[in-house]
GROMACS .gro file of C-alpha atoms in nm:
model
  391
    1MET     CA    1   6.754   5.122  -3.956
    2ALA     CA    2   6.501   4.908  -3.774
    3ASP     CA    3   6.444   5.189  -3.524
    4VAL     CA    4   6.369   5.433  -3.803
    5MET     CA    5   6.110   5.202  -3.956
    6MET     CA    6   5.928   5.171  -3.624
    7GLN     CA    7   5.897   5.547  -3.592
    8ASP     CA    8   5.759   5.617  -3.938
    9PRO     CA    9   5.513   5.360  -4.080
   10SER     CA   10   5.521   5.509  -4.429
   11ALA     CA   11   5.900   5.511  -4.427
   12ALA     CA   12   5.895   5.155  -4.301
   13THR     CA   13   5.690   5.045  -4.603
   14GLU     CA   14   5.923   5.221  -4.846
   15THR     CA   15   6.231   5.081  -4.675
   16ALA     CA   16   6.091   4.730  -4.665
   17VAL     CA   17   6.026   4.742  -5.038
   18ALA     CA   18   6.365   4.893  -5.116
   19VAL     CA   19   6.578   4.663  -4.902
   20THR     CA   20   6.561   4.340  -5.098
   21PRO     CA   21   6.833   4.082  -5.161
   22GLU     CA   22   6.874   4.222  -5.510
   23THR     CA   23   6.907   4.578  -5.380
   24PHE     CA   24   7.154   4.467  -5.114
   25THR     CA   25   7.359   4.296  -5.383
   26HIS     CA   26   7.366   4.617  -5.586
   27PHE     CA   27   7.475   4.808  -5.277
   28MET     CA   28   7.762   4.569  -5.215
   29ASP     CA   29   7.869   4.620  -5.577
   30LEU     CA   30   7.952   4.982  -5.496
   31PRO     CA   31   8.320   5.066  -5.445
   32LEU     CA   32   8.444   5.005  -5.093
   33GLU     CA   33   8.531   5.373  -5.044
   34VAL     CA   34   8.174   5.474  -5.132
   35ARG     CA   35   8.025   5.219  -4.894
   36ARG     CA   36   8.248   5.341  -4.612
   37GLN     CA   37   8.135   5.698  -4.672
   38ILE     CA   38   7.775   5.579  -4.649
   39TYR     CA   39   7.852   5.398  -4.323
   40ALA     CA   40   8.011   5.714  -4.183
   41CYS     CA   41   7.704   5.922  -4.272
   42ALA     CA   42   7.473   5.663  -4.116
   43SER     CA   43   7.679   5.674  -3.794
   44GLU     CA   44   7.659   6.050  -3.740
   45ARG     CA   45   7.494   6.187  -3.426
   46ASP     CA   46   7.359   6.524  -3.318
   47TYR     CA   47   7.668   6.587  -3.105
   48GLY     CA   48   8.040   6.581  -3.176
   49SER     CA   49   8.233   6.255  -3.184
   50GLU     CA   50   8.454   6.386  -2.904
   51TYR     CA   51   8.154   6.348  -2.670
   52VAL     CA   52   8.133   5.970  -2.718
   53LEU     CA   53   8.400   5.888  -2.460
   54LYS     CA   54   8.261   6.154  -2.226
   55ALA     CA   55   7.928   5.973  -2.239
   56TRP     CA   56   8.100   5.645  -2.157
   57LEU     CA   57   8.275   5.805  -1.860
   58ASP     CA   58   7.943   5.950  -1.740
   59LYS     CA   59   7.791   5.606  -1.756
   60VAL     CA   60   8.060   5.413  -1.571
   61GLY     CA   61   8.098   5.700  -1.325
   62GLY     CA   62   7.736   5.679  -1.212
   63TYR     CA   63   7.616   6.004  -1.369
   64VAL     CA   64   7.361   5.809  -1.574
   65ALA     CA   65   7.084   5.654  -1.367
   66ASP     CA   66   7.068   5.323  -1.553
   67ALA     CA   67   7.445   5.264  -1.573
   68GLN     CA   68   7.524   4.913  -1.690
   69ARG     CA   69   7.848   4.730  -1.749
   70ILE     CA   70   7.943   4.742  -2.114
   71ASP     CA   71   7.987   4.407  -2.280
   72SER     CA   72   8.320   4.370  -2.453
   73HIS     CA   73   8.169   4.231  -2.773
   74HIS     CA   74   7.938   4.532  -2.806
   75ALA     CA   75   8.157   4.797  -2.647
   76ILE     CA   76   8.147   5.043  -2.935
   77GLU     CA   77   7.780   4.974  -3.008
   78GLU     CA   78   7.678   5.036  -2.648
   79ILE     CA   79   7.869   5.361  -2.636
   80SER     CA   80   7.707   5.496  -2.948
   81GLU     CA   81   7.354   5.385  -2.872
   82ASP     CA   82   7.314   5.404  -2.494
   83GLY     CA   83   7.584   5.648  -2.393
   84SER     CA   84   7.412   5.954  -2.536
   85VAL     CA   85   7.486   6.292  -2.385
   86GLU     CA   86   7.145   6.415  -2.498
   87ASP     CA   87   6.933   6.227  -2.245
   88GLY     CA   88   6.839   6.485  -1.987
   89GLU     CA   89   6.617   6.253  -1.780
   90GLU     CA   90   6.868   5.970  -1.753
   91ASN     CA   91   7.163   6.197  -1.686
   92GLN     CA   92   7.024   6.343  -1.364
   93HIS     CA   93   7.243   6.270  -1.061
   94ASP     CA   94   7.099   6.281  -0.709
   95ASP     CA   95   7.395   6.431  -0.528
   96ASP     CA   96   7.315   6.704  -0.277
   97GLU     CA   97   7.664   6.846  -0.297
   98GLU     CA   98   7.640   6.883  -0.673
   99GLN     CA   99   7.300   7.046  -0.640
  100ASP     CA  100   7.451   7.306  -0.408
  101SER     CA  101   7.731   7.377  -0.656
  102ASP     CA  102   7.640   7.615  -0.936
  103ASP     CA  103   7.922   7.481  -1.149
  104GLU     CA  104   7.807   7.119  -1.136
  105ASN     CA  105   7.440   7.209  -1.187
  106GLU     CA  106   7.500   7.423  -1.492
  107THR     CA  107   7.281   7.290  -1.774
  108ALA     CA  108   7.275   7.376  -2.141
  109VAL     CA  109   6.949   7.338  -2.335
  110VAL     CA  110   6.950   7.321  -2.712
  111HIS     CA  111   6.635   7.261  -2.914
  112ALA     CA  112   6.658   6.973  -3.154
  113GLY     CA  113   6.626   7.050  -3.522
  114ASP     CA  114   6.414   6.885  -3.785
  115GLY     CA  115   6.472   6.514  -3.830
  116GLN     CA  116   6.606   6.447  -3.481
  117GLY     CA  117   6.300   6.247  -3.377
  118GLN     CA  118   6.433   5.934  -3.542
  119GLN     CA  119   6.775   5.959  -3.379
  120ALA     CA  120   6.630   6.041  -3.038
  121GLU     CA  121   6.425   5.724  -3.004
  122ASP     CA  122   6.681   5.570  -2.769
  123GLU     CA  123   6.668   5.875  -2.542
  124PHE     CA  124   6.292   5.905  -2.509
  125SER     CA  125   6.028   5.645  -2.429
  126ASP     CA  126   5.714   5.584  -2.633
  127ASP     CA  127   5.504   5.735  -2.354
  128ASP     CA  128   5.696   6.060  -2.373
  129GLU     CA  129   5.645   6.074  -2.748
  130GLN     CA  130   5.271   6.019  -2.713
  131GLU     CA  131   5.244   6.290  -2.451
  132SER     CA  132   5.446   6.524  -2.667
  133ASP     CA  133   5.222   6.453  -2.968
  134GLU     CA  134   4.911   6.520  -2.760
  135ASP     CA  135   5.053   6.847  -2.632
  136GLN     CA  136   5.151   6.950  -2.982
  137ASP     CA  137   4.804   6.864  -3.116
  138SER     CA  138   4.637   7.071  -2.845
  139VAL     CA  139   4.862   7.367  -2.921
  140ASP     CA  140   4.790   7.336  -3.293
  141GLU     CA  141   4.415   7.331  -3.225
  142GLU     CA  142   4.433   7.644  -3.010
  143MET     CA  143   4.638   7.824  -3.273
  144ALA     CA  144   4.393   7.720  -3.541
  145ASP     CA  145   4.098   7.852  -3.337
  146ASN     CA  146   4.270   8.186  -3.282
  147GLU     CA  147   4.354   8.221  -3.647
  148GLN     CA  148   4.003   8.132  -3.758
  149SER     CA  149   3.867   8.412  -3.540
  150ASP     CA  150   4.075   8.663  -3.734
  151ASP     CA  151   3.859   8.791  -4.021
  152GLU     CA  152   4.147   8.949  -4.211
  153SER     CA  153   4.341   8.620  -4.247
  154GLU     CA  154   4.042   8.387  -4.290
  155ASP     CA  155   4.093   8.332  -4.661
  156ASP     CA  156   4.465   8.264  -4.623
  157LEU     CA  157   4.392   8.024  -4.340
  158ASP     CA  158   4.143   7.825  -4.547
  159SER     CA  159   4.389   7.787  -4.832
  160ALA     CA  160   4.667   7.683  -4.595
  161VAL     CA  161   4.442   7.429  -4.423
  162GLY     CA  162   4.335   7.288  -4.757
  163ALA     CA  163   4.694   7.253  -4.872
  164SER     CA  164   4.800   7.087  -4.550
  165GLU     CA  165   4.508   6.841  -4.565
  166SER     CA  166   4.594   6.745  -4.921
  167ASP     CA  167   4.959   6.687  -4.831
  168GLU     CA  168   4.879   6.506  -4.509
  169SER     CA  169   4.804   6.178  -4.683
  170ASP     CA  170   5.131   6.188  -4.878
  171LEU     CA  171   5.380   6.304  -4.614
  172PRO     CA  172   5.448   6.147  -4.273
  173ALA     CA  173   5.372   6.345  -3.961
  174PRO     CA  174   5.665   6.557  -3.841
  175ALA     CA  175   5.866   6.423  -3.553
  176PRO     CA  176   5.800   6.582  -3.212
  177GLN     CA  177   6.040   6.862  -3.120
  178HIS     CA  178   6.214   6.739  -2.807
  179PRO     CA  179   6.455   6.963  -2.618
  180VAL     CA  180   6.810   6.831  -2.604
  181ILE     CA  181   6.947   6.867  -2.251
  182VAL     CA  182   7.321   6.828  -2.201
  183ARG     CA  183   7.429   6.746  -1.847
  184HIS     CA  184   7.746   6.925  -1.736
  185THR     CA  185   7.917   6.652  -1.537
  186PRO     CA  186   8.279   6.675  -1.418
  187ASN     CA  187   8.374   6.476  -1.728
  188ARG     CA  188   8.302   6.781  -1.943
  189HIS     CA  189   8.665   6.876  -1.885
  190THR     CA  190   8.771   6.572  -2.086
  191VAL     CA  191   8.635   6.723  -2.408
  192GLY     CA  192   8.945   6.858  -2.576
  193MET     CA  193   9.177   6.638  -2.372
  194PHE     CA  194   9.095   6.326  -2.571
  195GLY     CA  195   8.829   6.181  -2.796
  196LEU     CA  196   8.751   5.985  -3.111
  197SER     CA  197   8.793   6.120  -3.462
  198ALA     CA  198   8.471   5.959  -3.590
  199TYR     CA  199   8.137   5.834  -3.463
  200PRO     CA  200   8.121   5.463  -3.378
  201PRO     CA  201   7.875   5.268  -3.595
  202PRO     CA  202   7.529   5.214  -3.444
  203THR     CA  203   7.402   4.869  -3.355
  204ALA     CA  204   7.154   4.850  -3.643
  205LEU     CA  205   7.431   4.909  -3.895
  206LEU     CA  206   7.652   4.647  -3.733
  207GLN     CA  207   7.371   4.395  -3.750
  208ALA     CA  208   7.349   4.445  -4.125
  209VAL     CA  209   7.717   4.431  -4.226
  210LYS     CA  210   7.914   4.388  -3.906
  211ASN     CA  211   8.255   4.276  -4.029
  212GLU     CA  212   8.285   4.532  -4.307
  213VAL     CA  213   8.161   4.819  -4.091
  214LYS     CA  214   8.395   4.738  -3.802
  215GLU     CA  215   8.691   4.693  -4.034
  216GLY     CA  216   8.619   5.023  -4.205
  217TYR     CA  217   8.577   5.210  -3.877
  218PHE     CA  218   8.885   5.083  -3.697
  219SER     CA  219   9.103   5.120  -4.006
  220THR     CA  220   9.025   5.491  -4.036
  221ALA     CA  221   8.917   5.626  -3.695
  222PHE     CA  222   9.178   5.720  -3.439
  223PHE     CA  223   9.191   5.804  -3.070
  224PHE     CA  224   9.353   6.139  -2.998
  225ILE     CA  225   9.486   6.268  -2.670
  226ASN     CA  226   9.622   6.611  -2.583
  227VAL     CA  227   9.889   6.545  -2.321
  228THR     CA  228   9.904   6.908  -2.211
  229GLY     CA  229   9.530   6.969  -2.222
  230GLY     CA  230   9.393   7.107  -1.895
  231ILE     CA  231   9.741   7.127  -1.746
  232ARG     CA  232   9.605   7.300  -1.438
  233HIS     CA  233   9.407   6.986  -1.348
  234ILE     CA  234   9.712   6.801  -1.224
  235THR     CA  235   9.548   6.483  -1.091
  236PHE     CA  236   9.229   6.488  -1.301
  237PHE     CA  237   9.415   6.374  -1.613
  238GLU     CA  238   9.564   6.075  -1.433
  239GLU     CA  239   9.237   5.977  -1.265
  240ILE     CA  240   9.041   5.979  -1.590
  241LEU     CA  241   9.291   5.768  -1.784
  242GLN     CA  242   9.307   5.528  -1.492
  243ILE     CA  243   8.935   5.463  -1.543
  244PHE     CA  244   9.010   5.334  -1.893
  245CYS     CA  245   9.287   5.114  -1.754
  246ASP     CA  246   9.072   4.968  -1.476
  247ALA     CA  247   8.755   4.913  -1.681
  248PRO     CA  248   8.679   4.543  -1.744
  249PHE     CA  249   8.586   4.625  -2.103
  250SER     CA  250   8.750   4.942  -2.225
  251PRO     CA  251   8.623   5.116  -2.541
  252LEU     CA  252   8.988   5.156  -2.645
  253GLU     CA  253   9.060   4.784  -2.671
  254GLN     CA  254   9.005   4.766  -3.047
  255ILE     CA  255   9.153   5.104  -3.142
  256ARG     CA  256   9.429   5.068  -3.400
  257LYS     CA  257   9.535   5.429  -3.456
  258MET     CA  258   9.628   5.699  -3.207
  259GLN     CA  259   9.742   6.060  -3.214
  260ILE     CA  260   9.936   6.212  -2.923
  261ARG     CA  261   9.962   6.591  -2.915
  262VAL     CA  262  10.203   6.786  -2.698
  263HIS     CA  263  10.190   7.167  -2.685
  264TRP     CA  264  10.462   7.324  -2.475
  265SER     CA  265  10.651   7.651  -2.433
  266SER     CA  266  11.000   7.611  -2.296
  267LYS     CA  267  11.058   7.979  -2.370
  268TRP     CA  268  10.776   8.091  -2.140
  269LEU     CA  269  10.893   7.866  -1.856
  270LYS     CA  270  11.252   7.985  -1.883
  271ASP     CA  271  11.139   8.348  -1.891
  272HIS     CA  272  10.945   8.293  -1.568
  273GLU     CA  273  11.194   8.063  -1.399
  274ARG     CA  274  11.234   8.104  -1.025
  275THR     CA  275  11.506   8.362  -0.964
  276VAL     CA  276  11.597   8.615  -0.695
  277ASP     CA  277  11.704   8.976  -0.711
  278ASP     CA  278  12.009   9.137  -0.552
  279GLN     CA  279  11.837   9.145  -0.212
  280GLY     CA  280  11.747   8.775  -0.231
  281ALA     CA  281  11.374   8.834  -0.288
  282PRO     CA  282  11.205   8.600  -0.541
  283VAL     CA  283  11.144   8.762  -0.879
  284SER     CA  284  10.936   8.481  -1.028
  285ALA     CA  285  10.792   8.164  -0.877
  286VAL     CA  286  10.795   7.905  -1.156
  287ASN     CA  287  10.997   7.594  -1.092
  288VAL     CA  288  11.083   7.472  -1.441
  289GLU     CA  289  11.191   7.129  -1.320
  290ILE     CA  290  10.853   7.066  -1.158
  291CYS     CA  291  10.668   7.177  -1.472
  292GLU     CA  292  10.875   6.949  -1.692
  293SER     CA  293  10.826   6.661  -1.450
  294MET     CA  294  10.449   6.713  -1.484
  295LEU     CA  295  10.484   6.681  -1.861
  296LEU     CA  296  10.695   6.367  -1.834
  297LYS     CA  297  10.450   6.218  -1.584
  298ARG     CA  298  10.161   6.268  -1.824
  299ILE     CA  299  10.356   6.107  -2.107
  300GLU     CA  300  10.424   5.813  -1.880
  301ILE     CA  301  10.052   5.785  -1.798
  302VAL     CA  302   9.964   5.780  -2.168
  303ALA     CA  303  10.225   5.513  -2.233
  304ASP     CA  304  10.084   5.307  -1.946
  305LEU     CA  305   9.738   5.339  -2.101
  306ILE     CA  306   9.873   5.202  -2.429
  307ALA     CA  307  10.051   4.914  -2.260
  308LYS     CA  308   9.751   4.804  -2.051
  309THR     CA  309   9.443   4.895  -2.253
  310MET     CA  310   9.520   4.908  -2.626
  311PRO     CA  311   9.643   4.566  -2.745
  312GLU     CA  312   9.524   4.625  -3.103
  313LEU     CA  313   9.710   4.954  -3.144
  314ARG     CA  314   9.927   4.956  -3.456
  315GLN     CA  315   9.994   5.320  -3.541
  316ILE     CA  316  10.099   5.616  -3.325
  317LYS     CA  317  10.155   5.970  -3.447
  318ILE     CA  318  10.310   6.215  -3.203
  319TYR     CA  319  10.277   6.587  -3.277
  320TRP     CA  320  10.521   6.787  -3.066
  321TYR     CA  321  10.499   7.169  -3.057
  322ASP     CA  322  10.735   7.384  -2.853
  323VAL     CA  323  10.879   7.735  -2.845
  324LYS     CA  324  11.243   7.643  -2.854
  325MET     CA  325  11.530   7.756  -2.640
  326PRO     CA  326  11.894   7.777  -2.750
  327LYS     CA  327  12.156   7.505  -2.701
  328ASN     CA  328  11.916   7.223  -2.798
  329TYR     CA  329  11.721   7.264  -2.475
  330SER     CA  330  11.385   7.182  -2.638
  331MET     CA  331  11.526   6.886  -2.830
  332ASN     CA  332  11.672   6.737  -2.513
  333LEU     CA  333  11.334   6.770  -2.341
  334GLN     CA  334  11.163   6.589  -2.627
  335SER     CA  335  11.426   6.313  -2.638
  336GLY     CA  336  11.387   6.251  -2.266
  337ALA     CA  337  11.010   6.235  -2.297
  338LEU     CA  338  11.020   5.986  -2.586
  339ALA     CA  339  11.270   5.769  -2.399
  340LYS     CA  340  11.035   5.753  -2.099
  341PHE     CA  341  10.748   5.679  -2.338
  342TRP     CA  342  10.918   5.372  -2.483
  343ASP     CA  343  11.036   5.251  -2.146
  344THR     CA  344  10.676   5.245  -2.026
  345VAL     CA  345  10.516   5.101  -2.339
  346GLY     CA  346  10.774   4.825  -2.352
  347LEU     CA  347  11.048   4.749  -2.597
  348ASN     CA  348  10.871   4.428  -2.701
  349ARG     CA  349  10.601   4.636  -2.872
  350MET     CA  350  10.837   4.855  -3.071
  351ASN     CA  351  10.825   4.617  -3.368
  352ASP     CA  352  10.443   4.610  -3.362
  353LEU     CA  353  10.393   4.987  -3.356
  354ASP     CA  354  10.440   5.226  -3.645
  355LEU     CA  355  10.561   5.541  -3.468
  356THR     CA  356  10.580   5.878  -3.641
  357VAL     CA  357  10.702   6.191  -3.462
  358LYS     CA  358  10.633   6.529  -3.619
  359THR     CA  359  10.818   6.808  -3.441
  360THR     CA  360  10.757   7.181  -3.472
  361PHE     CA  361  10.989   7.420  -3.289
  362TYR     CA  362  10.881   7.784  -3.305
  363GLU     CA  363  11.111   8.080  -3.280
  364PRO     CA  364  11.022   8.316  -2.991
  365ASP     CA  365  10.903   8.589  -3.230
  366GLU     CA  366  10.733   8.348  -3.471
  367GLU     CA  367  10.357   8.306  -3.498
  368LYS     CA  368  10.267   8.001  -3.292
  369ASP     CA  369  10.005   7.732  -3.304
  370PRO     CA  370   9.685   7.837  -3.121
  371GLU     CA  371   9.726   7.548  -2.877
  372VAL     CA  372  10.077   7.667  -2.787
  373MET     CA  373   9.941   8.015  -2.725
  374ALA     CA  374   9.666   7.858  -2.514
  375ILE     CA  375   9.916   7.674  -2.293
  376GLU     CA  376  10.110   7.998  -2.241
  377ALA     CA  377   9.787   8.175  -2.146
  378GLU     CA  378   9.704   7.893  -1.904
  379PHE     CA  379  10.048   7.925  -1.747
  380ASP     CA  380   9.987   8.299  -1.708
  381GLN     CA  381   9.653   8.240  -1.538
  382MET     CA  382   9.799   7.985  -1.300
  383LEU     CA  383  10.084   8.217  -1.211
  384SER     CA  384   9.860   8.519  -1.155
  385ALA     CA  385   9.607   8.317  -0.955
  386SER     CA  386   9.881   8.210  -0.716
  387ASN     CA  387   9.995   8.569  -0.656
  388GLY     CA  388  10.344   8.483  -0.769
  389GLY     CA  389  10.361   8.171  -0.556
  390TRP     CA  390  10.276   7.901  -0.812
  391LEU     CA  391  10.524   7.614  -0.803
   0.00000   0.00000   0.00000
């Protein structure tokens, strides 16, 4: 809120008049649910909440030039304010190997919409804003000169200029239109693997009503992780979660709720299981045991993350999707995975955690969840890319 007032003097005057002790008292008289909705709206960013942890990984991984260690007391605030994925200048990485790679140098440019100038103050310096204003003024002057030289539109131009001059004293100047540059770092693969369900509250909001805002955020927001997301990146998943475990101040320390999602297809694996024909030649090259061991390993990694990094965790919801096989094959796989999960988390935390498991077993000819279809398609791509020699 303080940042907004600095950007717009007229808005600052209005806000200063409005925010009085009496007004604040009236605001606190609102129902708690209404206040929390207001806090959520004030915390929104121009990018999805799933990018918040990606920004943190970019920062601790050295992809942001001014990477700093995040203080534990302001972990969430630092992520939301300084870990923006929109800062094109700060997210440049001087790595010759990445510059030679087209994949790592791929950059997406999206023009910011109206009203983004206030939210982008952390990403751009005052000097950049002044230069942008000067450039915009020069462009406006050139356009005005060209339009004035047009005899056919001279009358319309005069009326438009008169209207704009009359409104200029009442309305604040529009914010400069900055391009939003998103850096495609290797951590872009984490989007979809895990993320936060809501935006963390900004620092200005925490300074106003810290305890209530933090309590509202951590009581509703949850950390989600897709155990089978990016299954082809066998070691990437483990390396990324290890960063959270090794960080001195992890952004997951205060998380209270978590969702674990598992999308699997036992039917596909069994249909492509490694077999041989009558002549002894391999018919398919999928080793089901290795695939299932990969799944169990990932579940163990997630459980290790919970045990080491999430002391405040109180609620876990596991969503398990699978295309079932006969003779309780899918149920036995799930039971073995959950047993390994509890062995890693620790039996001493069982009483502290509220665990809910929601299982969905699809029939082979039944319409499946899109994520289950996606894992089958990923298996197909991995098998075809290996020319029948995968696993």
